[in-house]
Amino acid sequence: MPGLRARRRIERAERRRAKRRNAMAFAASAVVAVGAVTGVLSAVTGEADHRNSARPQTSRTPVPGPLPARPSPSATPSTQAPVPASRTASPSRSSSRPSPSRPAPTRAEPSPGQPTPEPPARPPSSPPGSAALYRHPESQVLDWVRANRDDPRHPLIKNRIADRPAAVWFAAYNPGAVTAQVRSVTSAAATAGRIPVLVPYAIPDRDCGGASQGGAPDLAAYDDWIGDFAAGLGGGEVIVILEPDSIALSDCLSAGERQARFASLARAGRTLHAANPRAKVYFDAGHSGWHPAGKQAAALRAAGARSNSDGIFTNVSNFHRTADEAAYARRVLAALGGPAGLGAVIDTSRNGNGPPAGGQWCDPAGRALGRAPTTRTGEARVDAYLWIKLPGESDGCKGAAGTFTPDYAYQLARGD
């Protein structure tokens, strides 16, 4: 009966929407990239633990354009890295051939309902080297510091935030341009003898159709984009934070969609390692206030983390204390199993005073900078403390979402 079929379709759609809302209530760092002159503005709007989360990015390369139906709040055009002559930008790379400089990703998918086979484990991994982490010379906080030398807040913000290394985000689906953009960061870091931290953030349906929907149009296009990303890694040491929220915020997907995403993440890990064997690739483990360690480990295992990663990352854009995150990461790694060399990296950018009370998420008062970025943690199985979220960029309450807000930065630097 047509009426019955229609009602069933409506009921299924309602159940799926409810499932997405429930999953997103636990999300800590899902974002929407909307573009800016000196950085990527990224935000989440919604309920419970949602936060507008700024995403550090570069002003010269790369700067993503606005997503469809999300115009940039800035009237000044962003500077785009020139596209290499050998590459031609196109709306979708799903049908293009892989670059000859990188291996073609494997596209074979298992039948729905069948477990994703995991390839043989990689050789035991070692933590990142002892070289200092790379600070990219372009960011919103650096722009402010250069323009406000006489501001009384200048010394503290400069010394405690601007002078620290932070991650560089690649949040735009920009085939034809991303290779050069990544290379501009990795080559500068190699020249300086430092380790860059890169964040590819273009997985399709990257917050399950919510406020930060965007990224590649489909997983085949994403496979090509991550291949282009990998082609810019060079041969030096590099840390890759692969797709925040892509695993922890996957419950809202159907079983088939989740399986396909996990297979794509496994391919991404293999592609990144094949392009640069010295790359350290970390998979999404959420944070200590989200999923139980066993559940998160099972999802990581399904995504091939034992064979295709160097470990996990936690606490991106969140406030949980370092000790809690380290203990949680070790529980996840123990449940995951796999090579003994798998480690964890923790985002310590704003967790100096721990999480706020009552589930506050938008520029909560009383927060503080956490431990300075370093690859020398002294903690078993913790490879690095990183500033993945750039402190001082507002969640949307103390300033416009994603913009550097000096009062907020000053409060974080003072710990009040």
Coordinates of C-alpha atoms in Angstrom, one line a residue:
M1 CA 0.0 0.0 0.0
P2 CA 1.5 3.4 -1.0
G3 CA 0.3 5.1 2.2
L4 CA 1.8 2.5 4.4
R5 CA 5.1 2.6 2.6
A6 CA 5.2 6.4 2.8
R7 CA 4.5 6.3 6.5
R8 CA 7.3 3.8 7.0
R9 CA 9.7 6.0 5.1
I10 CA 8.8 8.9 7.3
E11 CA 9.2 6.9 10.5
R12 CA 12.6 5.6 9.4
A13 CA 13.7 9.2 8.6
E14 CA 12.5 10.4 12.0
R15 CA 14.3 7.6 13.8
R16 CA 17.5 8.4 11.9
R17 CA 17.2 12.1 12.8
A18 CA 16.7 11.3 16.4
K19 CA 19.7 9.0 16.4
R20 CA 21.8 11.8 14.9
R21 CA 20.7 14.2 17.5
N22 CA 21.5 11.8 20.3
A23 CA 24.9 11.1 18.9
M24 CA 25.8 14.7 18.4
A25 CA 24.8 15.5 22.0
F26 CA 28.1 13.9 23.1
A27 CA 30.3 15.4 20.4
A28 CA 33.0 17.6 21.6
S29 CA 34.7 19.0 18.5
A30 CA 32.5 18.7 15.5
V31 CA 32.9 21.9 13.5
V32 CA 31.7 23.8 10.4
A33 CA 34.3 25.5 8.3
V34 CA 33.1 28.8 7.0
G35 CA 36.4 30.5 5.9
A36 CA 38.2 33.6 6.9
V37 CA 41.1 35.8 5.9
T38 CA 43.6 34.9 8.6
G39 CA 42.2 31.5 9.7
V40 CA 39.5 29.0 9.3
L41 CA 36.3 29.9 11.2
S42 CA 34.7 26.7 12.4
A43 CA 31.6 26.3 14.5
V44 CA 29.0 24.0 15.8
T45 CA 25.6 25.1 16.9
G46 CA 23.3 22.8 18.7
E47 CA 22.5 21.2 22.0
A48 CA 24.2 19.9 25.1
D49 CA 28.0 19.7 24.8
H50 CA 28.2 21.4 21.4
R51 CA 30.7 24.2 20.9
N52 CA 31.7 26.6 18.2
S53 CA 35.2 25.5 17.7
A54 CA 37.8 27.6 15.9
R55 CA 40.1 25.7 13.7
P56 CA 43.7 27.0 13.3
Q57 CA 44.7 27.5 9.7
T58 CA 47.1 29.5 7.7
S59 CA 46.3 32.8 5.9
R60 CA 48.5 32.2 2.9
T61 CA 48.3 28.5 2.3
P62 CA 45.9 26.9 2.8
V63 CA 42.8 29.1 3.2
P64 CA 39.6 27.3 2.4
G65 CA 36.8 29.1 0.7
P66 CA 33.3 29.2 2.2
L67 CA 31.2 26.1 2.1
P68 CA 27.9 26.2 0.1
A69 CA 25.3 28.3 1.7
R70 CA 27.8 29.4 4.4
P71 CA 29.2 32.7 3.1
S72 CA 32.4 33.9 4.7
P73 CA 32.0 36.7 7.3
S74 CA 35.0 38.5 5.9
A75 CA 34.7 40.8 2.9
T76 CA 38.4 40.5 2.2
P77 CA 39.2 37.8 -0.3
S78 CA 41.4 34.9 1.0
T79 CA 44.7 34.2 -0.5
Q80 CA 44.9 30.9 -2.3
A81 CA 48.1 29.0 -3.1
P82 CA 48.8 28.8 -6.8
V83 CA 47.7 25.5 -8.4
P84 CA 50.7 23.6 -9.8
A85 CA 50.8 23.6 -13.5
S86 CA 50.6 19.8 -13.6
R87 CA 47.3 19.8 -11.7
T88 CA 43.9 20.9 -12.9
A89 CA 41.2 21.8 -10.4
S90 CA 37.8 20.2 -10.9
P91 CA 34.6 20.1 -8.9
S92 CA 35.1 16.4 -8.1
R93 CA 38.1 14.1 -8.2
S94 CA 36.0 10.9 -8.0
S95 CA 36.7 10.0 -11.6
S96 CA 40.2 11.4 -11.9
R97 CA 43.3 9.2 -12.0
P98 CA 45.6 9.2 -9.0
S99 CA 48.8 11.2 -9.3
P100 CA 51.7 9.1 -10.5
S101 CA 53.7 10.3 -7.5
R102 CA 51.5 8.3 -5.0
P103 CA 50.0 4.8 -4.9
A104 CA 46.4 4.5 -6.0
P105 CA 44.1 3.9 -3.1
T106 CA 42.3 0.6 -3.0
R107 CA 38.6 1.0 -3.5
A108 CA 37.3 -2.5 -2.9
E109 CA 34.6 -2.5 -0.3
P110 CA 33.3 -5.6 1.5
S111 CA 29.7 -6.5 1.1
P112 CA 27.3 -4.8 3.6
G113 CA 27.2 -6.6 6.9
Q114 CA 30.6 -8.2 6.4
P115 CA 33.5 -7.1 8.6
T116 CA 36.2 -5.1 7.0
P117 CA 39.3 -7.3 6.7
E118 CA 42.4 -5.8 8.2
P119 CA 45.7 -6.1 6.4
P120 CA 48.8 -7.4 8.2
A121 CA 50.1 -5.1 10.9
R122 CA 52.7 -2.5 10.1
P123 CA 56.1 -2.8 11.6
P124 CA 56.3 -1.5 15.2
S125 CA 56.1 2.3 15.3
S126 CA 58.2 4.6 17.2
P127 CA 57.1 8.0 18.7
P128 CA 57.9 11.2 16.9
G129 CA 61.5 12.3 17.1
S130 CA 62.9 14.8 19.6
A131 CA 62.9 17.7 17.2
A132 CA 60.9 20.7 18.2
L133 CA 57.4 21.1 16.8
Y134 CA 56.8 23.6 14.0
R135 CA 55.1 26.9 14.5
H136 CA 53.6 28.2 11.2
P137 CA 54.4 31.9 10.7
E138 CA 50.8 32.8 9.8
S139 CA 47.9 32.8 12.2
Q140 CA 45.4 35.1 13.7
V141 CA 47.2 35.4 17.0
L142 CA 50.4 36.3 15.2
D143 CA 48.6 38.9 13.1
W144 CA 47.3 40.4 16.4
V145 CA 50.7 40.4 18.0
R146 CA 52.3 42.1 15.1
A147 CA 49.7 44.8 15.0
N148 CA 49.3 45.5 18.7
R149 CA 52.8 45.8 20.1
D150 CA 51.8 48.5 22.5
D151 CA 48.8 46.7 23.9
P152 CA 49.4 45.8 27.6
R153 CA 48.2 42.3 26.9
H154 CA 50.8 41.8 24.2
P155 CA 53.7 40.3 26.2
L156 CA 51.6 37.6 27.8
I157 CA 49.7 36.6 24.7
K158 CA 52.9 36.6 22.6
N159 CA 55.0 34.6 25.0
R160 CA 52.3 32.1 26.1
I161 CA 50.3 31.6 22.9
A162 CA 51.7 33.2 19.8
D163 CA 55.2 31.7 20.3
R164 CA 53.9 28.2 20.7
P165 CA 53.6 25.7 17.8
A166 CA 50.1 24.8 16.8
A167 CA 48.4 22.5 14.2
V168 CA 47.6 23.5 10.7
W169 CA 44.2 22.6 9.5
F170 CA 43.2 21.6 5.9
A171 CA 39.4 21.9 6.1
A172 CA 38.5 22.6 2.5
Y173 CA 37.8 20.0 -0.2
N174 CA 40.1 21.6 -2.7
P175 CA 41.3 19.1 -5.3
G176 CA 44.2 20.5 -7.4
A177 CA 45.4 22.8 -4.7
V178 CA 45.9 20.8 -1.5
T179 CA 49.2 19.2 -2.5
A180 CA 50.9 22.5 -2.9
Q181 CA 49.3 23.8 0.3
V182 CA 50.5 20.9 2.3
R183 CA 54.0 21.0 0.7
S184 CA 54.3 24.7 1.6
V185 CA 54.0 23.7 5.3
T186 CA 56.1 20.6 5.3
S187 CA 58.9 22.0 3.3
A188 CA 59.2 25.1 5.5
A189 CA 59.1 22.8 8.6
A190 CA 61.8 20.6 7.1
T191 CA 64.0 23.6 6.4
A192 CA 63.6 24.7 10.0
G193 CA 64.4 21.1 11.2
R194 CA 61.0 20.9 13.0
I195 CA 58.0 18.7 13.0
P196 CA 54.7 20.0 11.6
V197 CA 51.3 18.9 12.8
L198 CA 48.7 18.7 10.0
V199 CA 45.0 18.1 10.3
P200 CA 43.1 16.8 7.2
Y201 CA 39.4 17.5 7.7
A202 CA 37.4 16.7 4.6
I203 CA 35.7 13.4 5.3
P204 CA 32.2 13.4 3.7
D205 CA 29.3 14.0 6.1
R206 CA 31.8 15.1 8.6
D207 CA 29.3 15.8 11.4
C208 CA 26.5 13.5 10.2
G209 CA 24.6 16.0 8.2
G210 CA 24.6 18.6 11.0
A211 CA 25.9 22.1 11.1
S212 CA 29.4 21.2 9.9
Q213 CA 28.4 19.2 6.9
G214 CA 30.9 19.6 4.1
G215 CA 34.1 18.1 2.9
A216 CA 34.4 15.8 -0.1
P217 CA 31.2 14.9 -2.0
D218 CA 31.7 11.2 -1.5
L219 CA 34.3 8.7 -0.2
A220 CA 35.8 8.0 -3.7
A221 CA 36.5 11.8 -4.0
Y222 CA 37.9 11.8 -0.5
D223 CA 40.2 9.0 -1.3
D224 CA 41.6 11.1 -4.2
W225 CA 41.8 14.2 -2.0
I226 CA 43.7 12.4 0.8
G227 CA 46.1 11.1 -1.9
D228 CA 46.7 14.6 -3.0
F229 CA 47.2 15.6 0.6
A230 CA 49.7 12.8 1.1
A231 CA 51.6 13.9 -2.0
G232 CA 52.6 17.1 -0.2
L233 CA 54.0 15.4 2.9
G234 CA 57.6 15.3 1.7
G235 CA 60.1 12.9 3.4
G236 CA 60.6 14.5 6.8
E237 CA 58.9 13.8 10.1
V238 CA 55.3 15.0 10.2
I239 CA 52.4 14.3 12.6
V240 CA 48.9 13.8 10.9
I241 CA 45.8 14.2 13.0
L242 CA 43.4 12.3 10.7
E243 CA 39.9 13.6 10.7
P244 CA 38.7 14.7 14.1
D245 CA 35.3 13.2 15.1
S246 CA 35.3 10.8 12.2
I247 CA 35.2 7.8 14.5
A248 CA 33.9 9.0 17.8
L249 CA 31.0 10.8 16.0
S250 CA 30.0 7.9 13.8
D251 CA 27.2 6.3 15.7
C252 CA 24.7 8.4 13.8
L253 CA 25.6 6.7 10.5
S254 CA 24.0 3.6 9.3
A255 CA 26.0 0.4 9.7
G256 CA 26.8 0.4 6.0
E257 CA 27.8 4.1 6.0
R258 CA 30.0 3.6 9.1
Q259 CA 31.7 0.6 7.5
A260 CA 32.4 2.6 4.3
R261 CA 33.8 5.5 6.3
F262 CA 36.0 3.2 8.4
A263 CA 37.3 1.5 5.2
S264 CA 38.1 4.9 3.8
L265 CA 40.0 5.9 6.9
A266 CA 42.0 2.7 6.8
R267 CA 42.9 3.5 3.1
A268 CA 43.9 7.0 4.2
G269 CA 46.3 5.7 6.8
R270 CA 47.9 3.4 4.2
T271 CA 48.1 6.2 1.6
L272 CA 49.7 8.6 4.1
H273 CA 52.3 6.1 5.2
A274 CA 53.1 5.0 1.6
A275 CA 53.7 8.6 0.7
N276 CA 55.9 9.3 3.6
P277 CA 57.0 6.4 5.8
R278 CA 58.2 8.9 8.5
A279 CA 54.7 10.3 8.9
K280 CA 53.0 9.6 12.2
V281 CA 49.3 9.2 11.6
Y282 CA 46.9 9.3 14.6
F283 CA 43.2 8.1 14.5
D284 CA 40.3 9.7 16.3
A285 CA 39.6 8.5 19.9
G286 CA 37.2 11.2 21.1
H287 CA 38.0 12.1 24.7
S288 CA 37.7 10.7 28.2
G289 CA 34.2 12.2 28.7
W290 CA 32.7 10.6 25.6
H291 CA 32.7 6.9 24.8
P292 CA 33.9 4.1 27.1
A293 CA 37.4 2.9 26.2
G294 CA 36.2 -0.5 25.1
K295 CA 33.6 0.9 22.7
Q296 CA 36.1 3.5 21.2
A297 CA 38.7 0.8 20.8
A298 CA 36.2 -1.5 18.9
A299 CA 35.4 1.4 16.5
L300 CA 39.1 2.1 16.0
R301 CA 39.8 -1.6 15.3
A302 CA 37.0 -1.6 12.7
A303 CA 38.7 1.5 11.1
G304 CA 42.0 -0.4 10.8
A305 CA 43.8 1.6 13.4
R306 CA 46.0 -1.4 14.5
S307 CA 47.5 -1.7 11.0
N308 CA 47.2 1.7 9.5
S309 CA 47.9 4.2 12.3
D310 CA 50.7 5.1 14.7
G311 CA 48.1 5.5 17.5
I312 CA 45.3 7.7 18.6
F313 CA 44.5 11.4 19.4
T314 CA 42.2 12.7 22.1
N315 CA 40.7 15.8 23.6
V316 CA 40.6 17.9 20.4
S317 CA 39.2 21.3 21.2
N318 CA 38.1 20.0 24.7
F319 CA 39.0 20.8 28.3
H320 CA 39.6 17.4 29.9
R321 CA 42.7 17.2 32.1
T322 CA 45.9 15.8 30.7
A323 CA 46.1 13.1 33.4
D324 CA 42.6 11.9 32.6
E325 CA 43.2 11.9 28.9
A326 CA 46.5 10.0 29.3
A327 CA 44.8 7.3 31.5
Y328 CA 41.9 7.1 29.0
A329 CA 44.2 6.8 26.0
R330 CA 46.1 4.0 27.6
R331 CA 42.9 2.1 28.3
V332 CA 41.8 2.6 24.7
L333 CA 45.2 1.4 23.4
A334 CA 45.1 -1.6 25.7
A335 CA 41.6 -2.6 24.5
L336 CA 42.7 -1.9 20.9
G337 CA 45.6 -4.3 21.0
G338 CA 47.9 -4.4 18.1
P339 CA 51.6 -3.3 17.9
A340 CA 53.1 -2.3 21.2
G341 CA 54.5 0.9 19.6
L342 CA 51.0 2.5 19.1
G343 CA 50.8 5.7 21.1
A344 CA 48.6 8.7 21.8
V345 CA 48.7 12.4 21.3
I346 CA 46.6 14.8 23.5
D347 CA 45.3 18.2 22.7
T348 CA 46.4 20.3 25.7
S349 CA 45.6 23.7 24.3
R350 CA 42.9 24.8 26.8
N351 CA 42.7 22.1 29.5
G352 CA 44.9 23.7 32.2
N353 CA 42.0 24.0 34.6
G354 CA 40.1 21.0 33.5
P355 CA 36.5 20.9 32.1
P356 CA 33.9 23.5 33.1
A357 CA 30.9 22.6 35.2
G358 CA 27.5 21.9 33.8
G359 CA 28.5 21.0 30.3
Q360 CA 29.5 24.5 29.3
W361 CA 31.2 24.6 26.0
C362 CA 31.2 28.2 24.5
D363 CA 34.3 30.0 25.7
P364 CA 33.7 28.9 29.3
A365 CA 35.1 31.1 32.0
G366 CA 37.9 30.0 34.3
R367 CA 39.7 27.9 31.7
A368 CA 43.5 28.0 31.2
L369 CA 46.2 27.0 28.8
G370 CA 47.4 23.4 29.2
R371 CA 50.9 22.0 28.9
A372 CA 53.0 23.4 26.2
P373 CA 53.3 21.4 22.9
T374 CA 56.1 18.9 23.1
T375 CA 57.1 15.4 21.9
R376 CA 58.8 14.8 25.3
T377 CA 55.9 14.0 27.6
G378 CA 57.6 11.5 30.0
E379 CA 54.3 9.6 30.0
A380 CA 54.1 5.9 28.9
R381 CA 52.4 5.6 25.5
V382 CA 51.8 9.3 25.2
D383 CA 53.8 10.5 22.2
A384 CA 53.0 14.2 22.3
Y385 CA 51.1 17.0 23.9
L386 CA 49.8 19.2 21.0
W387 CA 47.9 22.4 20.5
I388 CA 45.4 21.2 17.9
K389 CA 42.8 23.9 18.8
L390 CA 44.5 27.3 18.8
P391 CA 43.8 29.0 22.1
G392 CA 42.3 32.5 21.9
E393 CA 40.1 31.8 18.9
S394 CA 36.6 32.1 20.2
D395 CA 33.9 29.5 20.3
G396 CA 31.4 32.2 19.5
C397 CA 30.6 33.8 22.9
K398 CA 33.5 36.1 23.7
G399 CA 33.9 37.0 20.1
A400 CA 32.7 36.0 16.6
A401 CA 33.1 32.2 16.2
G402 CA 36.6 31.3 15.0
T403 CA 38.1 34.8 15.3
F404 CA 41.0 35.6 17.6
T405 CA 39.7 37.4 20.6
P406 CA 42.4 39.1 22.7
D407 CA 40.4 39.3 25.9
Y408 CA 39.7 35.6 25.7
A409 CA 43.3 34.8 24.9
Y410 CA 44.5 36.9 27.8
Q411 CA 42.1 35.1 30.2
L412 CA 43.4 31.7 29.0
A413 CA 47.0 32.9 29.4
R414 CA 46.3 34.1 32.9
G415 CA 44.2 31.1 33.8
D416 CA 41.1 33.1 34.8

